[in-house]
Tab-separated table of N, CA and C in Angstrom:
chain	number	residue	atom	x	y	z
F	1	MET	N	166.366	73.320	110.582
F	1	MET	CA	165.750	74.001	111.259
F	1	MET	C	164.649	75.122	109.962
F	2	LEU	N	165.352	75.395	108.815
F	2	LEU	CA	164.723	76.251	107.931
F	2	LEU	C	163.940	75.755	107.221
F	3	GLY	N	164.269	74.189	107.075
F	3	GLY	CA	163.485	73.314	106.249
F	3	GLY	C	162.009	73.019	106.701
F	4	ARG	N	161.868	72.889	108.081
F	4	ARG	CA	160.708	72.865	109.099
F	4	ARG	C	159.992	74.037	109.095
F	5	LEU	N	160.594	75.102	109.229
F	5	LEU	CA	159.810	76.146	108.787
F	5	LEU	C	159.177	76.530	107.824
F	6	ASN	N	159.921	76.204	106.763
F	6	ASN	CA	159.341	76.394	105.512
F	6	ASN	C	158.235	75.416	105.061
F	7	PHE	N	158.127	73.957	105.958
F	7	PHE	CA	157.238	73.198	105.760
F	7	PHE	C	155.922	73.816	106.148
F	8	VAL	N	155.948	74.258	107.705
F	8	VAL	CA	155.066	75.014	108.425
F	8	VAL	C	154.280	76.183	107.620
F	9	LEU	N	155.306	77.096	107.360
F	9	LEU	CA	154.749	77.919	106.205
F	9	LEU	C	153.685	77.717	105.182
F	10	LEU	N	154.227	76.584	104.285
F	10	LEU	CA	153.496	76.058	103.027
F	10	LEU	C	152.112	75.377	103.904
F	11	LEU	N	152.123	74.522	104.962
F	11	LEU	CA	151.212	74.366	105.641
F	11	LEU	C	150.047	75.500	105.724
F	12	VAL	N	150.281	76.604	106.170
F	12	VAL	CA	149.965	77.842	106.746
F	12	VAL	C	149.158	78.295	105.392
F	13	VAL	N	150.108	78.571	104.154
F	13	VAL	CA	149.501	79.001	102.945
F	13	VAL	C	148.548	78.148	102.437
F	14	LEU	N	148.664	76.602	102.602
F	14	LEU	CA	147.673	76.071	101.795
F	14	LEU	C	146.086	75.897	102.788
F	15	VAL	N	146.409	75.864	104.032
F	15	VAL	CA	145.347	75.927	105.035
F	15	VAL	C	144.173	77.314	104.492
F	16	SER	N	144.955	78.382	104.784
F	16	SER	CA	144.503	79.850	104.321
F	16	SER	C	143.795	79.739	103.027
F	17	GLY	N	144.427	79.172	101.746
F	17	GLY	CA	143.652	79.122	100.543
F	17	GLY	C	142.500	78.194	100.582
F	18	MET	N	142.477	77.396	101.321
F	18	MET	CA	141.390	76.243	101.298
F	18	MET	C	140.569	77.040	101.821
F	19	VAL	N	140.375	77.755	102.787
F	19	VAL	CA	139.546	78.789	103.996
F	19	VAL	C	138.835	79.565	103.069
F	20	LEU	N	139.981	80.299	102.132
F	20	LEU	CA	139.401	81.279	101.054
F	20	LEU	C	138.685	80.654	100.269
F	21	VAL	N	138.741	79.706	99.505
F	21	VAL	CA	138.110	78.800	98.718
F	21	VAL	C	136.759	78.852	99.196
F	22	ARG	N	136.460	78.064	100.350
F	22	ARG	CA	135.402	77.529	101.052
F	22	ARG	C	134.494	78.910	101.249
F	23	SER	N	134.896	80.104	101.916
F	23	SER	CA	134.407	81.214	102.192
F	23	SER	C	133.781	81.580	100.878
F	24	ALA	N	134.651	81.589	99.764
F	24	ALA	CA	134.208	82.298	98.179
F	24	ALA	C	132.704	81.286	97.964
F	25	TYR	N	132.804	80.027	97.921
F	25	TYR	CA	131.620	79.193	97.512
F	25	TYR	C	130.411	79.701	98.512
F	26	ASP	N	130.778	79.917	100.486
F	26	ASP	CA	129.436	80.111	100.781
F	26	ASP	C	128.950	81.491	100.457
F	27	ALA	N	129.904	82.605	100.034
F	27	ALA	CA	129.349	83.698	99.600
F	27	ALA	C	128.812	83.495	98.542
F	28	ARG	N	128.994	82.629	97.514
F	28	ARG	CA	128.211	82.499	96.307
F	28	ARG	C	126.734	81.478	96.509
F	29	ARG	N	126.857	81.080	97.447
F	29	ARG	CA	125.619	79.977	97.690
F	29	ARG	C	124.547	80.805	98.314
F	30	LEU	N	125.041	81.821	99.338
F	30	LEU	CA	124.468	82.694	100.347
F	30	LEU	C	123.791	83.806	99.574
F	31	PHE	N	124.247	84.060	98.352
F	31	PHE	CA	123.857	84.936	97.674
F	31	PHE	C	122.521	84.408	96.272
F	32	THR	N	122.844	83.142	96.179
F	32	THR	CA	122.194	82.541	95.504
F	32	THR	C	120.717	82.596	96.125
F	33	GLU	N	121.052	82.219	97.724
F	33	GLU	CA	119.796	81.808	98.269
F	33	GLU	C	119.065	83.220	98.671
F	34	VAL	N	119.821	84.344	98.847
F	34	VAL	CA	119.250	85.542	98.809
F	34	VAL	C	118.547	85.879	97.596
F	35	ASP	N	118.998	85.943	96.600
F	35	ASP	CA	118.038	86.007	95.354
F	35	ASP	C	116.939	85.305	95.042
F	36	ARG	N	117.138	83.987	95.797
F	36	ARG	CA	116.064	83.112	95.265
F	36	ARG	C	114.962	83.840	96.343
F	37	ALA	N	115.105	83.979	97.656
F	37	ALA	CA	114.103	84.379	98.398
F	37	ALA	C	113.794	85.670	98.004
F	38	GLN	N	114.199	86.717	97.426
F	38	GLN	CA	113.738	88.206	96.849
F	38	GLN	C	112.827	87.704	95.766
F	39	ALA	N	112.626	86.654	94.955
F	39	ALA	CA	112.166	86.259	93.846
F	39	ALA	C	110.915	85.834	94.454
F	40	GLU	N	111.229	85.052	95.359
F	40	GLU	CA	109.982	84.538	96.177
F	40	GLU	C	109.022	85.474	96.654
F	41	GLY	N	109.729	86.595	97.337
F	41	GLY	CA	109.220	87.507	97.927
F	41	GLY	C	108.123	88.552	97.117
F	42	ARG	N	109.021	89.026	95.756
F	42	ARG	CA	108.190	89.323	94.598
F	42	ARG	C	107.096	88.742	94.292
F	43	ARG	N	107.232	87.734	93.814
F	43	ARG	CA	106.018	86.617	93.769
F	43	ARG	C	104.903	86.621	94.495
F	44	LEU	N	105.142	86.827	95.717
F	44	LEU	CA	104.387	86.744	96.905
F	44	LEU	C	103.489	87.975	97.140
F	45	GLU	N	104.224	88.847	97.001
F	45	GLU	CA	103.807	90.329	96.569
F	45	GLU	C	102.592	90.556	95.666
F	46	ALA	N	103.168	90.160	94.618
F	46	ALA	CA	102.092	90.026	93.529
F	46	ALA	C	100.954	89.444	93.633
F	47	ASP	N	101.229	88.125	94.183
F	47	ASP	CA	99.458	87.095	94.582
F	47	ASP	C	98.689	88.036	95.319
F	48	SER	N	99.948	88.660	96.567
F	48	SER	CA	98.903	89.713	97.303
F	48	SER	C	98.165	90.734	97.023
F	49	GLN	N	98.823	91.279	95.653
F	49	GLN	CA	97.761	92.409	95.265
F	49	GLN	C	96.730	91.894	94.449
F	50	ARG	N	96.934	90.678	93.530
F	50	ARG	CA	96.058	90.207	92.895
F	50	ARG	C	94.887	89.688	93.711
F	51	LEU	N	95.319	88.841	94.751
F	51	LEU	CA	94.072	88.588	95.857
F	51	LEU	C	93.352	89.762	95.972
F	52	GLN	N	94.053	90.579	96.724
F	52	GLN	CA	93.321	92.110	97.160
F	52	GLN	C	92.475	92.626	96.043
F	53	ALA	N	92.832	92.495	95.072
F	53	ALA	CA	91.810	92.985	93.789
F	53	ALA	C	90.898	92.315	93.335
F	54	GLU	N	90.938	90.881	93.721
F	54	GLU	CA	89.784	89.963	93.417
F	54	GLU	C	89.125	89.975	94.564
F	55	ARG	N	89.281	90.081	95.762
F	55	ARG	CA	88.804	90.419	97.117
F	55	ARG	C	87.631	91.871	96.924
F	56	HIS	N	88.419	92.796	96.416
F	56	HIS	CA	87.748	93.867	96.317
F	56	HIS	C	86.523	93.883	95.225
F	57	ALA	N	86.880	93.302	94.288
F	57	ALA	CA	85.833	93.119	93.350
F	57	ALA	C	84.745	92.321	93.546
F	58	GLN	N	84.878	91.154	94.377
F	58	GLN	CA	83.804	90.376	95.261
F	58	GLN	C	82.965	90.843	95.708
F	59	ALA	N	83.508	92.129	96.785
F	59	ALA	CA	82.714	92.969	97.469
F	59	ALA	C	81.729	93.981	96.922
F	60	THR	N	81.826	94.435	95.689
F	60	THR	CA	81.279	95.685	95.218
F	60	THR	C	79.228	94.971	95.490
F	61	ASN	N	78.761	96.156	95.411
F	61	ASN	CA	77.415	95.996	95.491
F	61	ASN	C	76.873	95.067	94.195
F	62	LEU	N	77.191	95.267	93.358
F	62	LEU	CA	76.763	94.551	92.143
F	62	LEU	C	76.861	93.254	92.305
F	63	ARG	N	77.859	92.672	92.838
F	63	ARG	CA	78.353	91.141	93.001
F	63	ARG	C	77.520	90.701	94.253
F	64	VAL	N	77.321	91.363	95.192
F	64	VAL	CA	76.770	91.249	96.435
F	64	VAL	C	75.134	90.917	96.376
F	65	GLU	N	74.729	91.729	95.096
F	65	GLU	CA	73.568	91.725	94.858
F	65	GLU	C	73.260	90.563	94.006
F	66	GLN	N	73.974	90.012	93.416
F	66	GLN	CA	73.741	88.873	92.274
F	66	GLN	C	74.095	87.518	93.096
F	67	VAL	N	75.164	87.353	94.038
F	67	VAL	CA	74.923	86.350	94.892
F	67	VAL	C	73.566	86.306	95.924
F	68	ALA	N	73.022	87.378	96.277
F	68	ALA	CA	72.165	87.363	97.319
F	68	ALA	C	70.814	86.453	96.177
F	69	ARG	N	70.727	87.028	94.957
F	69	ARG	CA	69.845	86.957	94.029
F	69	ARG	C	70.041	85.358	93.356
F	70	GLU	N	71.063	84.760	93.281
F	70	GLU	CA	71.394	83.241	92.538
F	70	GLU	C	71.310	82.456	93.820
F	71	ARG	N	72.278	82.393	94.792
F	71	ARG	CA	72.380	81.495	95.885
F	71	ARG	C	71.679	81.459	97.041
F	72	LEU	N	71.186	82.655	97.393
F	72	LEU	CA	70.135	82.988	98.188
F	72	LEU	C	68.904	82.973	98.226
F	73	LYS	N	68.813	83.324	96.783
F	73	LYS	CA	67.113	83.219	95.984
F	73	LYS	C	66.336	84.415	96.830
F	74	MET	N	66.936	85.281	97.014
F	74	MET	CA	66.731	86.798	97.509
F	74	MET	C	66.215	87.701	96.333
F	75	ARG	N	65.187	88.221	96.628
F	75	ARG	CA	64.544	89.156	95.663
F	75	ARG	C	64.478	90.831	96.322
F	76	ALA	N	64.674	91.753	95.239
F	76	ALA	CA	64.328	93.045	95.548
F	76	ALA	C	63.040	93.441	96.210
F	77	ILE	N	62.829	94.346	97.054
F	77	ILE	CA	61.801	94.622	98.225
F	77	ILE	C	61.351	95.535	97.096
F	78	SER	N	59.695	95.510	97.356
F	78	SER	CA	59.139	96.230	96.735
F	78	SER	C	57.539	96.358	97.682
F	79	PRO	N	56.836	97.342	97.770
F	79	PRO	CA	55.824	97.738	98.534
F	79	PRO	C	54.828	96.612	98.630
F	80	ASN	N	54.679	95.623	97.623
F	80	ASN	CA	53.626	94.785	97.284
F	80	ASN	C	54.017	93.350	98.145
F	81	VAL	N	55.444	93.330	98.501
F	81	VAL	CA	55.915	92.055	99.164
F	81	VAL	C	55.851	92.624	100.524
F	82	ILE	N	55.803	93.417	100.742
F	82	ILE	CA	56.201	93.794	102.482
F	82	ILE	C	55.061	93.145	103.275
F	83	GLN	N	55.695	92.458	104.390
F	83	GLN	CA	54.767	91.939	105.589
F	83	GLN	C	55.296	92.269	106.914
F	84	THR	N	54.732	93.191	107.556
F	84	THR	CA	55.010	93.831	108.819
F	84	THR	C	54.909	92.176	109.818
F	85	ALA	N	55.800	92.463	110.977
F	85	ALA	CA	55.893	91.415	112.167
F	85	ALA	C	54.406	91.211	112.580
F	86	ASP	N	53.735	92.185	112.550
F	86	ASP	CA	52.335	92.147	113.224
F	86	ASP	C	51.434	91.365	112.246
F	87	ASP	N	51.448	91.790	111.079
F	87	ASP	CA	50.519	90.793	110.306
F	87	ASP	C	51.256	89.423	110.193
F	88	HIS	N	52.459	88.951	110.095
F	88	HIS	CA	53.010	87.733	110.310
F	88	HIS	C	52.301	87.037	111.774
F	89	ALA	N	52.092	87.983	112.644
F	89	ALA	CA	51.779	87.124	113.719
F	89	ALA	C	50.293	86.881	113.644
F	90	ALA	N	49.526	87.615	113.281
F	90	ALA	CA	48.304	87.773	113.032
F	90	ALA	C	47.802	86.543	111.907
F	91	ALA	N	48.495	86.346	111.078
F	91	ALA	CA	48.476	85.418	110.407
F	91	ALA	C	48.882	83.920	110.580
F	92	ALA	N	49.766	83.618	111.629
F	92	ALA	CA	50.254	82.457	112.161
F	92	ALA	C	49.197	82.317	113.409
F	93	ALA	N	48.419	83.254	113.975
F	93	ALA	CA	47.114	82.933	114.845
F	93	ALA	C	46.181	82.287	113.950
F	94	ALA	N	45.903	83.205	112.946
F	94	ALA	CA	44.755	82.594	112.006
F	94	ALA	C	44.887	80.919	111.920
F	95	THR	N	46.393	80.941	111.526
F	95	THR	CA	46.329	79.534	110.882
F	95	THR	C	46.319	78.450	112.052
F	96	LYS	N	46.914	78.856	113.143
F	96	LYS	CA	46.730	77.854	114.376
F	96	LYS	C	45.045	78.062	114.904
F	97	ALA	N	44.630	78.862	114.637
F	97	ALA	CA	43.251	78.862	114.973
F	97	ALA	C	42.462	77.705	114.035
F	98	GLY	N	42.640	78.284	112.857
F	98	GLY	CA	42.040	77.148	111.655
F	98	GLY	C	42.135	75.619	111.854
F	99	ALA	N	43.619	75.173	112.122
F	99	ALA	CA	44.160	74.251	112.572
F	99	ALA	C	43.103	73.416	113.747
F	100	ALA	N	42.753	74.420	114.398
F	100	ALA	CA	42.221	74.088	116.052
F	100	ALA	C	41.046	73.308	115.976
F	101	ARG	N	40.282	74.121	114.732
F	101	ARG	CA	38.729	73.519	114.582
F	101	ARG	C	38.482	72.342	113.762
């Protein structure tokens, strides 16, 4: 009877030791995953700040003016270039009248 009890106690100690080793392994693995996730979070935060700074730089008046001039072929307004809608309508009507002749 005493030998059987010792055998059961030995099994319980071995199983509890295996559970302890497994839980320590899981704790180390989870700690590593948390550390990686925090590093990724820091990297994403740095990227976010960099992108916000780039967006802010792209939205400056000078940058908008440069894009309008280069890509859209726009030019600065001057009194010599102003054409009102009435002038445009009259010019279009004159062009149609000249084409009809």
